[in-house]
Amino acid sequence: MPLWAVILGWFFGCSGLLVLNAQQANRPPRLRIHHVDQQTGLTWTSGLGAGDSPAYDDAIIVMENLPKSRLGINLVHNQRKVSRVVVKEAFNAGWRVGDVILEVDGKQVRSNKAIQKAVQRALLRKKLPLTFKVRRWAVPDRSRGMLQLTKGGRREHLVPMLDIIRGVLKEFEVVLFMEGTLKEPKTRICREVVRQLDSMGLAFKAIDCTDQKANPEIRKIAKQISGEEGLPQLFINGTHVAGGRAILAALREGQLEHAEKGRARNQYIYIYSP
C-alpha cells in the first residue's frame, strides 16, 4: 500500500474519532435516580444510567418440620431452582416458585444432589429445624395490573388456594377482588372503584373473581377472608379495608392516606385511617 494512502487513512480516522468524542461530550448526562434501602443499605437505581440495583435478594427459609420427610418442593433439573411448591407447609414456611437454593444449614450447595444429601443427613441426625438460604427476584412490583393465580388452569403451587391468597396479600400492598378485569369491569361499582383508585395514583393488583379457570374458588375465598358477601373487596397491607360502595366512601372521605415516610423494602405504604 502506498505511503500516501496510509497517511490519508490515519488522518481521516483520527478526524472521525475527534468528531465522535466531541458528540459524546455534548450529550446530556443520562438520567439516574437512586435511593438507599433503609433496611439493607443497598442502593436502588432507575432510569437510563448504568444501574446498580440489586435484582435479586437473599432470603432465609426455616422448616420446623418436614412433612412426610420431604421438603415439599420440586426442583428444576440440575439448577437448584424451585419449579413447584407442593405442600401447604412448604408454602407457609416461605418457599416460592423461582427460589434458587444457595445454602442448607449454613453450608453452600452446588447441585440438586447436594441439597438432597444435606436434607437426608439432617433427617438421619434428627436435626430440625432446617434452615435454607435462597436467592429470589427482589425488585419491588408496584405496577397496576391483574393477577392470575394459575397459568391457564395449571397451578405452579399445589397448595390450598386460601394459602396462595394469604401469600398474595403479603406480597402486594393493595389488592382488589373484583368482577371482571381492569379493562372491562363487569359491574358499575367495580368500574367506579377502579376509576377512583386510578385517580388517586395508587399502584394496585386486581383479581377477577369471575374467572374460575384462572382463579378457581376465588369468590368463595374472598368472602371467607373479608367476611362479606359482595364484590369488590379491598385489602391494604394484608388487612381488609372495605367492600362494595363502602370502598368508595372510604376513598372519598380521605380515609386512605398515601404515606411516603414509612417504607418497607422501598415500597410505599398505604395507611387506612377509619
Tab-separated table of C-alpha atoms in Angstrom:
chain	number	residue	atom	x	y	z
A	1	MET	CA	0.000	0.000	0.000
A	2	PRO	CA	1.403	3.460	-0.931
A	3	LEU	CA	2.611	5.655	1.893
A	4	TRP	CA	0.216	8.475	0.929
A	5	ALA	CA	-2.788	6.102	1.300
A	6	VAL	CA	-1.644	5.092	4.788
A	7	ILE	CA	-1.235	8.753	5.828
A	8	LEU	CA	-4.680	9.718	4.469
A	9	GLY	CA	-6.319	6.761	6.216
A	10	TRP	CA	-4.678	7.720	9.521
A	11	PHE	CA	-5.753	11.379	9.127
A	12	PHE	CA	-9.425	10.640	8.382
A	13	GLY	CA	-9.571	8.014	11.137
A	14	CYS	CA	-8.301	10.479	13.738
A	15	SER	CA	-10.708	13.156	12.470
A	16	GLY	CA	-13.661	10.807	12.824
A	17	LEU	CA	-12.570	9.854	16.332
A	18	LEU	CA	-12.326	13.533	17.353
A	19	VAL	CA	-15.827	14.250	15.970
A	20	LEU	CA	-17.239	11.217	17.806
A	21	ASN	CA	-15.659	12.291	21.090
A	22	ALA	CA	-16.991	15.827	20.645
A	23	GLN	CA	-20.522	14.487	20.032
A	24	GLN	CA	-20.349	12.302	23.128
A	25	ALA	CA	-19.075	15.228	25.212
A	26	ASN	CA	-22.061	17.343	24.126
A	27	ARG	CA	-24.611	14.680	25.066
A	28	PRO	CA	-26.708	15.406	28.145
A	29	PRO	CA	-25.929	13.207	31.160
A	30	ARG	CA	-28.033	10.055	31.399
A	31	LEU	CA	-30.877	10.251	33.872
A	32	ARG	CA	-30.205	8.402	37.106
A	33	ILE	CA	-32.417	8.276	40.160
A	34	HIS	CA	-31.427	6.361	43.245
A	35	HIS	CA	-32.175	5.954	46.905
A	36	VAL	CA	-30.895	3.725	49.676
A	37	ASP	CA	-32.869	0.869	51.178
A	38	GLN	CA	-33.061	1.679	54.893
A	39	GLN	CA	-33.177	-1.994	55.903
A	40	THR	CA	-30.363	-3.444	53.803
A	41	GLY	CA	-28.295	-0.371	52.939
A	42	LEU	CA	-28.374	-1.376	49.267
A	43	THR	CA	-28.749	1.313	46.612
A	44	TRP	CA	-31.595	1.061	44.100
A	45	THR	CA	-31.326	2.998	40.837
A	46	SER	CA	-33.643	3.560	37.918
A	47	GLY	CA	-33.641	5.500	34.682
A	48	LEU	CA	-31.180	5.438	31.796
A	49	GLY	CA	-27.978	5.240	33.781
A	50	ALA	CA	-25.994	2.098	34.438
A	51	GLY	CA	-27.996	0.795	37.364
A	52	ASP	CA	-26.594	-0.900	40.422
A	53	SER	CA	-29.994	-2.055	41.679
A	54	PRO	CA	-29.924	-5.491	43.293
A	55	ALA	CA	-32.201	-7.513	41.027
A	56	TYR	CA	-32.018	-10.401	43.474
A	57	ASP	CA	-32.036	-10.643	47.228
A	58	ASP	CA	-31.272	-13.442	49.681
A	59	ALA	CA	-33.970	-14.855	51.953
A	60	ILE	CA	-33.882	-17.342	54.826
A	61	ILE	CA	-36.435	-20.149	54.988
A	62	VAL	CA	-36.796	-22.202	58.160
A	63	MET	CA	-38.533	-25.594	58.024
A	64	GLU	CA	-39.624	-26.522	61.544
A	65	ASN	CA	-40.612	-29.964	60.310
A	66	LEU	CA	-40.592	-31.840	57.017
A	67	PRO	CA	-43.991	-33.267	56.020
A	68	LYS	CA	-43.554	-36.941	55.150
A	69	SER	CA	-39.774	-36.409	55.451
A	70	ARG	CA	-39.782	-34.237	52.321
A	71	LEU	CA	-39.199	-30.558	51.643
A	72	GLY	CA	-42.471	-30.320	49.739
A	73	ILE	CA	-40.941	-28.620	46.704
A	74	ASN	CA	-39.877	-29.687	43.199
A	75	LEU	CA	-36.597	-28.512	41.664
A	76	VAL	CA	-35.681	-27.785	38.058
A	77	HIS	CA	-33.228	-30.434	36.838
A	78	ASN	CA	-29.705	-29.578	37.989
A	79	GLN	CA	-30.471	-25.886	38.616
A	80	ARG	CA	-31.289	-25.739	42.371
A	81	LYS	CA	-34.349	-23.697	41.328
A	82	VAL	CA	-37.841	-24.339	42.734
A	83	SER	CA	-40.307	-25.259	39.976
A	84	ARG	CA	-43.273	-26.110	42.219
A	85	VAL	CA	-44.330	-25.797	45.832
A	86	VAL	CA	-46.221	-28.983	46.514
A	87	VAL	CA	-47.490	-28.832	50.099
A	88	LYS	CA	-49.038	-26.150	52.288
A	89	GLU	CA	-46.359	-26.414	54.982
A	90	ALA	CA	-43.625	-25.567	52.464
A	91	PHE	CA	-45.539	-22.568	51.110
A	92	ASN	CA	-46.273	-21.250	54.599
A	93	ALA	CA	-42.595	-21.646	55.525
A	94	GLY	CA	-41.804	-19.207	52.706
A	95	TRP	CA	-40.879	-21.283	49.646
A	96	ARG	CA	-41.789	-19.649	46.317
A	97	VAL	CA	-41.515	-20.732	42.700
A	98	GLY	CA	-38.228	-19.445	41.272
A	99	ASP	CA	-36.238	-19.602	44.530
A	100	VAL	CA	-32.632	-20.747	43.981
A	101	ILE	CA	-31.170	-22.664	46.924
A	102	LEU	CA	-27.722	-21.406	47.951
A	103	GLU	CA	-27.143	-22.967	51.383
A	104	VAL	CA	-28.558	-25.671	53.637
A	105	ASP	CA	-27.903	-25.114	57.353
A	106	GLY	CA	-25.171	-22.605	56.575
A	107	LYS	CA	-23.299	-24.852	54.128
A	108	GLN	CA	-23.120	-23.988	50.435
A	109	VAL	CA	-24.748	-26.412	47.990
A	110	ARG	CA	-23.907	-26.510	44.285
A	111	SER	CA	-26.313	-29.094	42.896
A	112	ASN	CA	-29.707	-30.689	43.437
A	113	LYS	CA	-27.929	-33.825	44.618
A	114	ALA	CA	-26.041	-31.840	47.264
A	115	ILE	CA	-29.343	-30.399	48.509
A	116	GLN	CA	-30.880	-33.860	48.706
A	117	LYS	CA	-27.900	-35.229	50.633
A	118	ALA	CA	-27.938	-32.319	53.089
A	119	VAL	CA	-31.632	-32.853	53.821
A	120	GLN	CA	-31.199	-36.610	54.229
A	121	ARG	CA	-28.257	-36.048	56.561
A	122	ALA	CA	-30.336	-33.692	58.720
A	123	LEU	CA	-33.161	-36.233	58.892
A	124	LEU	CA	-30.790	-39.022	59.954
A	125	ARG	CA	-29.383	-36.830	62.711
A	126	LYS	CA	-32.871	-35.602	63.604
A	127	LYS	CA	-31.545	-32.074	63.215
A	128	LEU	CA	-34.560	-29.791	62.919
A	129	PRO	CA	-35.439	-27.055	62.233
A	130	LEU	CA	-33.658	-26.949	58.874
A	131	THR	CA	-32.517	-23.564	57.514
A	132	PHE	CA	-32.184	-22.681	53.837
A	133	LYS	CA	-30.657	-19.611	52.226
A	134	VAL	CA	-32.270	-18.849	48.862
A	135	ARG	CA	-31.956	-16.157	46.205
A	136	ARG	CA	-35.092	-14.702	44.685
A	137	TRP	CA	-36.213	-11.836	42.464
A	138	ALA	CA	-36.348	-8.775	44.683
A	139	VAL	CA	-37.276	-5.770	42.537
A	140	PRO	CA	-40.498	-4.405	44.042
A	141	ASP	CA	-43.538	-4.791	41.794
A	142	ARG	CA	-45.500	-1.586	42.240
A	143	SER	CA	-47.297	-1.751	38.905
A	144	ARG	CA	-51.038	-1.642	38.261
A	145	GLY	CA	-52.297	-4.895	36.829
A	146	MET	CA	-54.246	-8.124	37.042
A	147	LEU	CA	-53.142	-11.217	38.955
A	148	GLN	CA	-53.894	-14.723	37.701
A	149	LEU	CA	-53.398	-17.445	40.256
A	150	THR	CA	-52.822	-20.203	37.694
A	151	LYS	CA	-51.438	-20.416	34.167
A	152	GLY	CA	-54.354	-21.469	32.039
A	153	GLY	CA	-55.717	-23.507	34.916
A	154	ARG	CA	-52.338	-25.111	35.685
A	155	ARG	CA	-51.100	-24.426	39.212
A	156	GLU	CA	-47.464	-23.748	39.985
A	157	HIS	CA	-48.189	-24.092	43.718
A	158	LEU	CA	-50.001	-27.304	44.575
A	159	VAL	CA	-51.292	-25.906	47.862
A	160	PRO	CA	-54.745	-24.750	49.001
A	161	MET	CA	-55.883	-21.586	47.208
A	162	LEU	CA	-56.528	-19.916	50.565
A	163	ASP	CA	-52.807	-20.112	51.359
A	164	ILE	CA	-51.984	-18.717	47.903
A	165	ILE	CA	-54.208	-15.699	48.601
A	166	ARG	CA	-52.627	-15.118	52.002
A	167	GLY	CA	-49.266	-15.063	50.241
A	168	VAL	CA	-50.588	-12.584	47.653
A	169	LEU	CA	-51.840	-10.246	50.392
A	170	LYS	CA	-48.360	-10.272	51.961
A	171	GLU	CA	-46.522	-9.650	48.696
A	172	PHE	CA	-48.678	-6.827	47.292
A	173	GLU	CA	-49.670	-3.748	49.240
A	174	VAL	CA	-53.049	-3.021	47.622
A	175	VAL	CA	-55.226	-5.874	46.302
A	176	LEU	CA	-58.721	-5.557	44.845
A	177	PHE	CA	-61.017	-8.568	44.443
A	178	MET	CA	-63.454	-7.658	41.680
A	179	GLU	CA	-65.790	-8.896	38.958
A	180	GLY	CA	-64.169	-8.613	35.548
A	181	THR	CA	-60.856	-7.059	34.554
A	182	LEU	CA	-59.370	-3.585	34.851
A	183	LYS	CA	-60.104	-3.060	31.148
A	184	GLU	CA	-63.629	-4.456	31.350
A	185	PRO	CA	-65.192	-4.389	34.831
A	186	LYS	CA	-68.439	-6.373	34.861
A	187	THR	CA	-70.350	-4.181	37.307
A	188	ARG	CA	-70.815	-0.462	37.749
A	189	ILE	CA	-69.460	-0.478	41.291
A	190	CYS	CA	-66.258	-2.263	40.206
A	191	ARG	CA	-65.815	0.289	37.428
A	192	GLU	CA	-66.241	3.160	39.891
A	193	VAL	CA	-63.785	1.686	42.407
A	194	VAL	CA	-61.136	1.132	39.717
A	195	ARG	CA	-61.615	4.678	38.447
A	196	GLN	CA	-61.297	6.089	41.964
A	197	LEU	CA	-58.119	4.102	42.727
A	198	ASP	CA	-56.608	5.230	39.423
A	199	SER	CA	-57.479	8.856	40.113
A	200	MET	CA	-55.517	8.632	43.381
A	201	GLY	CA	-52.487	7.268	41.554
A	202	LEU	CA	-52.421	4.087	43.627
A	203	ALA	CA	-50.498	1.090	42.330
A	204	PHE	CA	-52.683	-1.944	42.967
A	205	LYS	CA	-53.301	-5.502	41.857
A	206	ALA	CA	-56.733	-6.831	40.941
A	207	ILE	CA	-58.073	-10.399	40.848
A	208	ASP	CA	-61.025	-11.362	38.649
A	209	CYS	CA	-63.346	-13.441	40.827
A	210	THR	CA	-65.455	-14.466	37.814
A	211	ASP	CA	-62.600	-16.265	36.045
A	212	GLN	CA	-62.953	-19.726	37.513
A	213	LYS	CA	-60.335	-21.263	35.227
A	214	ALA	CA	-57.517	-18.882	36.141
A	215	ASN	CA	-58.682	-18.227	39.715
A	216	PRO	CA	-60.601	-21.269	40.974
A	217	GLU	CA	-62.612	-20.891	44.214
A	218	ILE	CA	-61.570	-17.261	44.482
A	219	ARG	CA	-65.045	-15.811	45.047
A	220	LYS	CA	-65.588	-18.135	47.992
A	221	ILE	CA	-62.157	-17.264	49.410
A	222	ALA	CA	-62.760	-13.514	49.023
A	223	LYS	CA	-65.901	-13.939	51.108
A	224	GLN	CA	-64.054	-16.047	53.680
A	225	ILE	CA	-61.182	-13.601	54.260
A	226	SER	CA	-63.266	-10.415	54.073
A	227	GLY	CA	-66.332	-11.648	55.966
A	228	GLU	CA	-68.538	-10.006	53.329
A	229	GLU	CA	-70.641	-11.471	50.550
A	230	GLY	CA	-70.412	-8.904	47.757
A	231	LEU	CA	-67.681	-7.641	45.452
A	232	PRO	CA	-65.428	-5.721	45.106
A	233	GLN	CA	-63.351	-6.124	48.273
A	234	LEU	CA	-60.258	-4.034	49.017
A	235	PHE	CA	-57.225	-5.113	51.066
A	236	ILE	CA	-54.288	-2.912	52.053
A	237	ASN	CA	-51.125	-4.296	53.679
A	238	GLY	CA	-52.930	-7.600	54.151
A	239	THR	CA	-55.851	-6.017	56.037
A	240	HIS	CA	-59.438	-5.879	54.808
A	241	VAL	CA	-60.456	-2.229	54.352
A	242	ALA	CA	-63.969	-2.281	52.923
A	243	GLY	CA	-66.266	-3.870	50.377
A	244	GLY	CA	-68.766	-2.635	47.794
A	245	ARG	CA	-69.741	1.032	47.990
A	246	ALA	CA	-68.027	1.321	51.369
A	247	ILE	CA	-64.737	1.364	49.417
A	248	LEU	CA	-65.841	4.498	47.578
A	249	ALA	CA	-66.967	6.101	50.806
A	250	ALA	CA	-63.589	5.423	52.434
A	251	LEU	CA	-61.660	6.777	49.429
A	252	ARG	CA	-63.827	9.867	49.028
A	253	GLU	CA	-63.666	10.772	52.700
A	254	GLY	CA	-59.881	10.796	52.563
A	255	GLN	CA	-59.518	7.867	54.920
A	256	LEU	CA	-56.872	6.327	52.705
A	257	GLU	CA	-53.605	8.193	53.093
A	258	HIS	CA	-50.568	7.797	50.853
A	259	ALA	CA	-47.729	7.856	53.376
A	260	GLU	CA	-44.326	8.088	51.727
A	261	LYS	CA	-42.439	8.347	55.010
A	262	GLY	CA	-42.972	4.776	56.083
A	263	ARG	CA	-41.364	2.363	53.671
A	264	ALA	CA	-40.769	-1.365	53.771
A	265	ARG	CA	-38.133	-2.562	51.291
A	266	ASN	CA	-38.579	0.515	49.127
A	267	GLN	CA	-42.320	0.057	48.760
A	268	TYR	CA	-44.744	2.813	49.611
A	269	ILE	CA	-47.087	2.039	52.458
A	270	TYR	CA	-50.757	2.937	52.277
A	271	ILE	CA	-52.348	3.659	55.632
A	272	TYR	CA	-56.079	3.226	56.105
A	273	SER	CA	-57.444	5.539	58.795
A	274	PRO	CA	-61.092	4.712	59.561
